[in-house]
XYZ file of N, CA and C in Angstrom:
564
model
N 0.844 -1.183 0.000
C 0.000 0.000 0.000
C 0.883 1.239 0.000
N 0.341 2.317 -0.531
C 1.094 3.566 -0.592
C 0.239 4.696 -0.065
N 0.910 5.744 0.358
C 0.262 6.959 0.839
C 0.856 8.089 0.027
N 0.052 9.051 -0.310
C 0.571 10.172 -1.094
C 1.338 11.109 -0.174
N 2.558 11.413 -0.531
C 3.410 12.329 0.210
C 2.925 13.749 -0.056
N 2.639 14.497 1.032
C 2.086 15.843 0.849
C 3.064 16.799 0.177
N 4.372 16.548 0.283
C 5.356 17.416 -0.351
C 5.561 17.094 -1.823
N 5.323 15.887 -2.202
C 5.500 15.443 -3.576
C 4.277 14.617 -3.955
N 3.180 15.289 -4.202
C 1.922 14.587 -4.404
C 1.923 13.663 -5.620
N 2.884 13.822 -6.531
C 2.959 12.934 -7.691
C 3.540 11.570 -7.309
N 4.374 11.576 -6.273
C 5.072 10.349 -5.918
C 4.447 9.725 -4.678
N 4.207 8.425 -4.724
C 3.642 7.767 -3.535
C 4.685 7.651 -2.423
N 4.209 7.721 -1.196
C 5.069 7.536 -0.022
C 5.039 6.047 0.324
N 6.187 5.460 0.397
C 6.288 4.053 0.781
C 6.883 3.994 2.186
N 6.303 3.172 3.066
C 6.801 3.125 4.448
C 8.290 2.872 4.551
N 8.867 2.059 3.668
C 10.303 1.782 3.754
C 11.133 3.041 3.502
N 10.617 3.994 2.720
C 11.370 5.224 2.481
C 11.353 6.134 3.706
N 10.386 5.947 4.598
C 10.303 6.728 5.821
C 11.549 6.520 6.673
N 12.078 5.310 6.687
C 13.274 4.998 7.456
C 14.450 5.835 6.996
N 14.445 6.235 5.741
C 15.568 6.981 5.188
C 15.436 8.485 5.442
N 14.271 8.936 5.836
C 14.083 10.368 6.079
C 14.789 10.785 7.355
N 15.054 12.044 7.458
C 15.735 12.582 8.620
C 14.771 12.653 9.800
N 14.949 11.742 10.740
C 14.075 11.666 11.905
C 14.238 12.888 12.799
N 15.378 13.571 12.686
C 15.619 14.756 13.502
C 14.548 15.824 13.301
N 14.020 15.919 12.081
C 12.999 16.925 11.798
C 11.695 16.622 12.523
N 11.419 15.358 12.759
C 10.174 14.965 13.408
C 10.256 14.959 14.928
N 11.466 14.886 15.468
C 11.626 14.741 16.915
C 10.892 15.816 17.714
N 11.009 17.111 17.399
C 10.297 18.123 18.196
C 8.779 17.932 18.172
N 8.238 17.564 17.023
C 6.793 17.346 16.928
C 6.365 16.135 17.747
N 7.145 15.084 17.689
C 6.831 13.873 18.451
C 6.922 14.166 19.947
N 7.992 14.850 20.368
C 8.152 15.167 21.788
C 7.030 16.072 22.288
N 6.631 17.039 21.496
C 5.546 17.935 21.901
C 4.235 17.167 22.023
N 3.964 16.285 21.081
C 2.737 15.483 21.133
C 2.739 14.580 22.371
N 3.861 13.949 22.643
C 3.955 13.085 23.827
C 3.836 13.899 25.112
N 4.530 15.043 25.165
C 4.457 15.903 26.348
C 3.021 16.319 26.628
N 2.320 16.764 25.595
C 0.920 17.172 25.748
C 0.048 16.015 26.195
N 0.301 14.853 25.621
C -0.498 13.672 25.963
C -0.308 13.287 27.425
N 0.965 13.205 27.881
C 1.224 12.842 29.270
C 0.638 13.879 30.230
N 0.810 15.160 29.916
C 0.284 16.197 30.792
C -1.236 16.191 30.834
N -1.885 15.903 29.711
C -3.353 15.855 29.728
C -3.845 14.664 30.545
N -3.147 13.547 30.474
C -3.511 12.409 31.324
C -3.289 12.784 32.785
N -2.159 13.458 33.062
C -1.848 13.877 34.418
C -2.830 14.885 34.989
N -3.563 15.583 34.145
C -4.604 16.499 34.614
C -5.819 15.731 35.125
N -6.067 14.549 34.552
C -7.284 13.784 34.851
C -7.064 12.626 35.813
N -5.866 12.043 35.759
C -5.592 10.841 36.549
C -4.198 10.912 37.153
N -4.007 10.112 38.180
C -2.662 9.980 38.724
C -1.837 9.138 37.759
N -0.635 9.598 37.489
C 0.242 8.918 36.545
C 1.662 8.945 37.086
N 2.304 7.774 37.111
C 3.696 7.666 37.543
C 4.518 7.176 36.363
N 5.590 7.883 36.092
C 6.558 7.456 35.083
C 7.842 7.154 35.847
N 8.301 5.920 35.758
C 9.505 5.499 36.474
C 10.615 5.206 35.470
N 11.784 5.793 35.720
C 12.941 5.597 34.850
C 14.116 5.186 35.726
N 14.628 4.001 35.478
C 15.779 3.504 36.221
C 17.061 3.951 35.523
N 18.072 4.300 36.292
C 19.383 4.687 35.767
C 19.306 5.870 34.796
N 18.746 6.973 35.242
C 18.583 8.160 34.402
C 19.926 8.648 33.858
N 20.998 8.395 34.565
C 22.324 8.834 34.112
C 22.763 8.125 32.833
N 22.089 7.053 32.453
C 22.437 6.305 31.242
C 21.516 6.626 30.058
N 20.536 7.469 30.265
C 19.542 7.753 29.239
C 20.074 8.787 28.248
N 19.694 8.646 26.987
C 20.181 9.535 25.931
C 19.588 10.941 26.054
N 20.226 11.876 25.366
C 19.856 13.299 25.441
C 18.404 13.576 25.027
N 17.906 13.071 23.890
C 16.520 13.380 23.521
C 15.505 12.897 24.566
N 15.755 11.731 25.132
C 14.832 11.205 26.141
C 14.886 12.019 27.420
N 16.095 12.417 27.856
C 16.174 13.223 29.073
C 15.619 14.621 28.851
N 15.765 15.152 27.655
C 15.160 16.460 27.352
C 13.642 16.374 27.477
N 13.090 15.293 26.958
C 11.644 15.078 27.061
C 11.217 14.953 28.522
N 11.946 14.168 29.293
C 11.606 13.988 30.707
C 11.762 15.289 31.490
N 12.785 16.078 31.152
C 12.968 17.364 31.820
C 11.797 18.301 31.518
N 11.336 18.307 30.270
C 10.173 19.139 29.906
C 8.945 18.704 30.701
N 8.758 17.404 30.837
C 7.635 16.900 31.640
C 7.787 17.311 33.102
N 8.983 17.151 33.626
C 9.227 17.461 35.033
C 8.943 18.932 35.344
N 9.321 19.810 34.425
C 9.113 21.237 34.656
C 7.633 21.598 34.722
N 6.802 20.860 34.032
C 5.372 21.187 33.993
C 4.514 20.271 34.847
N 5.094 19.260 35.440
C 4.301 18.250 36.147
C 3.763 18.714 37.489
N 4.255 19.807 38.014
C 3.810 20.260 39.340
C 2.342 20.657 39.372
N 1.799 20.990 38.220
C 0.391 21.381 38.158
C -0.504 20.227 37.738
N 0.043 19.015 37.759
C -0.725 17.831 37.366
C -0.581 16.764 38.448
N -1.186 15.633 38.179
C -1.062 14.475 39.065
C 0.009 13.529 38.537
N 0.999 14.076 37.850
C 2.056 13.279 37.245
C 3.267 13.257 38.162
N 3.762 12.071 38.420
C 4.971 11.906 39.224
C 6.020 11.255 38.355
N 7.145 11.887 38.247
C 8.278 11.344 37.508
C 9.290 10.874 38.548
N 9.513 9.573 38.611
C 10.445 8.993 39.572
C 11.618 8.407 38.797
N 12.811 8.870 39.117
C 14.000 8.377 38.427
C 15.012 7.890 39.455
N 15.844 6.956 39.026
C 16.930 6.498 39.883
C 18.244 6.809 39.197
N 19.257 7.000 40.012
C 20.610 7.225 39.500
C 21.583 6.712 40.542
N 22.670 6.168 40.065
C 23.716 5.739 40.977
C 24.379 6.979 41.561
N 24.760 6.899 42.802
C 25.456 8.022 43.440
C 26.787 8.269 42.759
N 27.146 9.520 42.647
C 28.457 9.917 42.123
C 28.770 9.370 40.736
N 27.758 9.344 39.863
C 28.008 8.916 38.489
C 27.831 10.103 37.566
N 28.502 10.043 36.438
C 28.373 11.078 35.426
C 27.216 10.727 34.504
N 26.444 11.714 34.163
C 25.347 11.509 33.232
C 25.870 11.471 31.808
N 25.235 10.642 30.970
C 25.634 10.575 29.567
C 25.110 11.771 28.786
N 24.123 12.457 29.316
C 23.535 13.609 28.640
C 23.419 14.768 29.630
N 23.765 15.987 29.224
C 23.685 17.138 30.137
C 22.297 17.352 30.727
N 21.253 17.040 29.964
C 19.897 17.235 30.470
C 19.626 16.299 31.640
N 20.247 15.120 31.610
C 20.074 14.182 32.721
C 20.594 14.814 34.011
N 21.700 15.521 33.911
C 22.249 16.224 35.071
C 21.235 17.237 35.587
N 20.654 17.997 34.669
C 19.670 19.001 35.042
C 18.474 18.360 35.733
N 17.987 17.296 35.145
C 16.826 16.608 35.703
C 17.151 16.073 37.085
N 18.320 15.552 37.232
C 18.707 14.909 38.485
C 18.980 15.909 39.597
N 19.627 17.025 39.284
C 20.059 17.929 40.341
C 19.249 19.217 40.468
N 18.671 19.697 39.403
C 17.953 20.973 39.484
C 16.453 20.806 39.656
N 15.887 19.796 39.043
C 14.442 19.652 39.057
C 13.936 18.620 40.057
N 14.796 17.741 40.472
C 14.353 16.601 41.278
C 14.448 16.872 42.768
N 13.584 16.209 43.479
C 13.722 16.152 44.925
C 14.505 14.877 45.195
N 15.657 15.023 45.744
C 16.563 13.892 45.920
C 16.205 13.105 47.183
N 16.168 11.791 47.039
C 15.904 10.904 48.161
C 17.018 9.861 48.196
N 17.797 9.874 49.231
C 18.864 8.883 49.401
C 18.259 7.650 50.072
N 18.561 6.485 49.532
C 18.083 5.246 50.139
C 19.058 4.800 51.218
N 18.523 4.489 52.372
C 19.344 3.940 53.441
C 19.546 2.454 53.184
N 20.545 1.897 53.841
C 20.714 0.451 53.752
C 19.533 -0.215 54.451
N 19.211 -1.400 53.983
C 18.085 -2.138 54.546
C 18.574 -3.104 55.616
N 17.763 -3.267 56.656
C 18.093 -4.281 57.656
C 17.626 -5.643 57.115
N 17.949 -6.732 57.790
C 17.572 -8.052 57.275
C 16.070 -8.218 57.024
N 15.239 -7.682 57.908
C 13.784 -7.798 57.711
C 13.313 -7.035 56.476
N 13.883 -5.843 56.268
C 13.511 -5.048 55.091
C 14.012 -5.712 53.809
N 15.174 -6.354 53.883
C 15.688 -7.098 52.723
C 14.721 -8.220 52.372
N 14.267 -8.943 53.378
C 13.302 -10.021 53.127
C 11.997 -9.465 52.570
N 11.533 -8.350 53.097
C 10.299 -7.732 52.583
C 10.452 -7.329 51.120
N 11.608 -6.752 50.786
C 11.859 -6.363 49.404
C 11.837 -7.588 48.494
N 12.507 -8.650 48.903
C 12.538 -9.855 48.079
C 11.169 -10.525 47.995
N 10.381 -10.440 49.047
C 9.002 -10.959 48.979
C 8.154 -10.126 48.013
N 8.451 -8.828 47.930
C 7.706 -7.993 46.976
C 8.067 -8.350 45.542
N 9.257 -8.894 45.345
C 9.706 -9.298 44.013
C 9.224 -10.703 43.681
N 9.474 -11.652 44.590
C 9.216 -13.058 44.304
C 7.900 -13.582 44.878
N 7.230 -12.767 45.670
C 5.990 -13.223 46.286
C 6.276 -13.924 47.597
N 5.209 -14.327 48.237
C 5.326 -14.975 49.544
C 5.518 -16.474 49.336
N 6.673 -16.825 48.781
C 6.962 -18.229 48.480
C 7.914 -18.803 49.516
N 7.914 -20.123 49.590
C 8.784 -20.807 50.539
C 10.245 -20.481 50.238
N 11.011 -20.431 51.255
C 12.474 -20.280 51.183
C 12.961 -18.880 50.826
N 12.082 -17.898 50.743
C 12.549 -16.533 50.483
C 13.401 -16.046 51.648
N 13.088 -16.480 52.845
C 13.868 -16.030 54.001
C 15.314 -16.531 53.928
N 15.519 -17.749 53.411
C 16.882 -18.273 53.232
C 17.627 -17.413 52.208
N 16.950 -17.127 51.113
C 17.507 -16.293 50.051
C 17.826 -14.894 50.583
N 16.889 -14.324 51.334
C 17.063 -12.974 51.867
C 18.259 -12.912 52.816
N 18.431 -13.922 53.634
C 19.543 -13.945 54.581
C 20.872 -13.935 53.833
N 20.995 -14.773 52.838
C 22.251 -14.864 52.055
C 22.505 -13.566 51.294
N 21.472 -13.049 50.647
C 21.623 -11.815 49.876
C 21.942 -10.630 50.783
N 21.314 -10.583 51.949
C 21.576 -9.463 52.862
C 23.039 -9.454 53.313
N 23.580 -10.622 53.593
C 24.975 -10.695 54.040
C 25.930 -10.172 52.971
N 25.674 -10.517 51.723
C 26.557 -10.076 50.642
C 26.344 -8.600 50.323
N 25.079 -8.181 50.253
C 24.741 -6.810 49.826
C 24.972 -5.768 50.905
N 25.116 -6.220 52.142
C 25.235 -5.313 53.284
C 24.033 -4.373 53.360
N 22.896 -4.831 52.812
C 21.667 -4.052 52.863
C 21.527 -3.008 51.770
N 22.472 -2.939 50.851
C 22.414 -1.972 49.753
C 21.273 -2.363 48.806
N 20.226 -1.525 48.676
C 19.071 -1.900 47.856
C 19.413 -2.240 46.404
N 20.323 -1.478 45.823
C 20.710 -1.768 44.437
C 21.374 -3.139 44.335
N 22.273 -3.435 45.261
C 22.947 -4.730 45.251
C 21.959 -5.864 45.494
N 20.997 -5.653 46.367
C 19.968 -6.676 46.618
C 19.252 -7.020 45.321
N 18.844 -5.993 44.589
C 18.127 -6.228 43.336
C 19.035 -6.858 42.282
N 20.300 -6.448 42.243
C 21.237 -7.049 41.288
C 21.478 -8.517 41.603
N 21.579 -8.846 42.879
C 21.784 -10.238 43.269
C 20.555 -11.082 42.957
N 19.379 -10.530 43.181
C 18.151 -11.248 42.828
C 18.105 -11.485 41.320
N 18.443 -10.466 40.539
C 18.473 -10.610 39.080
C 19.517 -11.634 38.661
N 20.648 -11.635 39.323
C 21.713 -12.599 39.044
C 21.187 -14.032 39.197
N 20.449 -14.283 40.274
C 19.909 -15.629 40.507
C 18.876 -16.018 39.450
N 18.099 -15.052 38.998
C 17.130 -15.318 37.925
C 17.877 -15.597 36.624
N 18.861 -14.755 36.312
C 19.638 -14.928 35.075
C 20.346 -16.276 35.029
N 20.821 -16.747 36.173
C 21.532 -18.037 36.242
C 20.570 -19.225 36.312
N 19.264 -18.945 36.416
C 18.286 -20.032 36.479
C 18.131 -20.634 37.864
N 18.778 -20.026 38.861
C 18.657 -20.531 40.240
C 17.264 -20.251 40.800
N 16.723 -19.099 40.459
C 15.357 -18.732 40.808
C 14.611 -18.635 39.485
N 13.455 -19.287 39.428
C 12.720 -19.297 38.157
C 11.226 -19.121 38.398
N 10.560 -18.699 37.344
C 9.113 -18.486 37.394
C 8.454 -19.654 36.670
N 7.690 -20.442 37.412
C 7.065 -21.637 36.849
C 5.619 -21.726 37.308
N 4.747 -21.952 36.357
C 3.322 -22.165 36.648
C 2.744 -21.062 37.539
N 3.131 -19.819 37.261
C 2.543 -18.683 37.965
C 3.137 -18.368 39.315
N 4.243 -18.986 39.669
C 4.876 -18.691 40.948
C 6.394 -18.804 40.817
N 7.085 -18.108 41.697
C 8.548 -18.175 41.707
C 9.001 -19.399 42.479
N 10.021 -20.057 41.979
C 10.639 -21.210 42.638
C 12.014 -20.782 43.127
N 12.210 -20.886 44.425
C 13.461 -20.494 45.067
C 14.156 -21.773 45.533
N 15.480 -21.894 45.322
C 16.169 -23.129 45.711
C 16.191 -23.342 47.231
N 16.376 -24.621 47.611
C 16.441 -24.960 49.038
C 17.647 -24.338 49.724
N 18.726 -24.223 48.961
C 19.917 -23.595 49.528
C 20.685 -22.884 48.427
N 21.463 -21.920 48.840
C 22.295 -21.144 47.926
C 23.750 -21.457 48.275
N 24.489 -22.031 47.334
C 25.904 -22.313 47.559
C 26.707 -21.023 47.462
N 27.884 -21.039 48.055
C 28.732 -19.844 48.026
C 29.086 -19.418 46.610
N 29.201 -20.356 45.690
C 29.570 -20.038 44.308
C 28.399 -19.511 43.479
N 27.187 -19.580 44.022
C 26.001 -19.135 43.283
C 25.855 -17.617 43.256
N 26.516 -16.945 44.181
C 26.430 -15.486 44.279
C 27.835 -14.897 44.381
N 27.987 -13.633 44.011
C 29.294 -12.976 44.218
C 29.660 -13.026 45.700
N 30.933 -12.962 45.991
C 31.404 -13.104 47.361
C 31.320 -11.853 48.208
N 31.173 -10.677 47.572
C 31.183 -9.436 48.348
C 30.292 -8.388 47.685
N 30.055 -7.316 48.432
C 29.291 -6.187 47.903
C 29.992 -5.591 46.689
N 31.298 -5.445 46.757
C 32.059 -4.896 45.629
C 31.869 -5.754 44.384
N 31.972 -7.064 44.553
C 31.769 -7.969 43.406
C 30.334 -7.882 42.883
N 29.372 -7.767 43.781
C 27.962 -7.689 43.373
C 27.700 -6.424 42.592
N 28.258 -5.302 43.020
C 28.039 -4.031 42.332
C 28.794 -3.958 41.019
N 29.860 -4.732 40.880
C 30.634 -4.760 39.654
C 29.895 -5.481 38.543
N 29.014 -6.395 38.880
C 28.309 -7.190 37.846
C 27.341 -6.357 37.051
């Protein structure tokens, strides 16, 4: 199928040729449409946009998020972003979003009970989560990021798996199943 190109009405527009066009020209229009859409939803309903590792996000995306953040105070829109402490942003706008527009919340280390609660929120109230939480807490020293990385590590290695609508946690975790220290866990 073809669509008539408004600039060259004699020539049909083919979707494959769209890939070759300069997307830079469309970016402002797309960002404005998205910004308006999110803000209009935020006027009517509560809306949360969560972005993990904002320091790794590209410039166009952080510019869009910064525009939303600047106007979100008059809406029910909450923009929640995470960033590693003392990291450099890949885009200058990310720095702006992180330090000028954001209300900064430092996460404290979690105690063993909070570590178990966090892991139960991830894996559900399944058997043996307390064994997993104890081992992960010792390695992570309660660091929330490390806790989540260690949980992901176990999923990636197939030690913890999702089967028939529930998470399966092993009876025991060997020392070789997880990194040996917080430094090793954060390095992964």
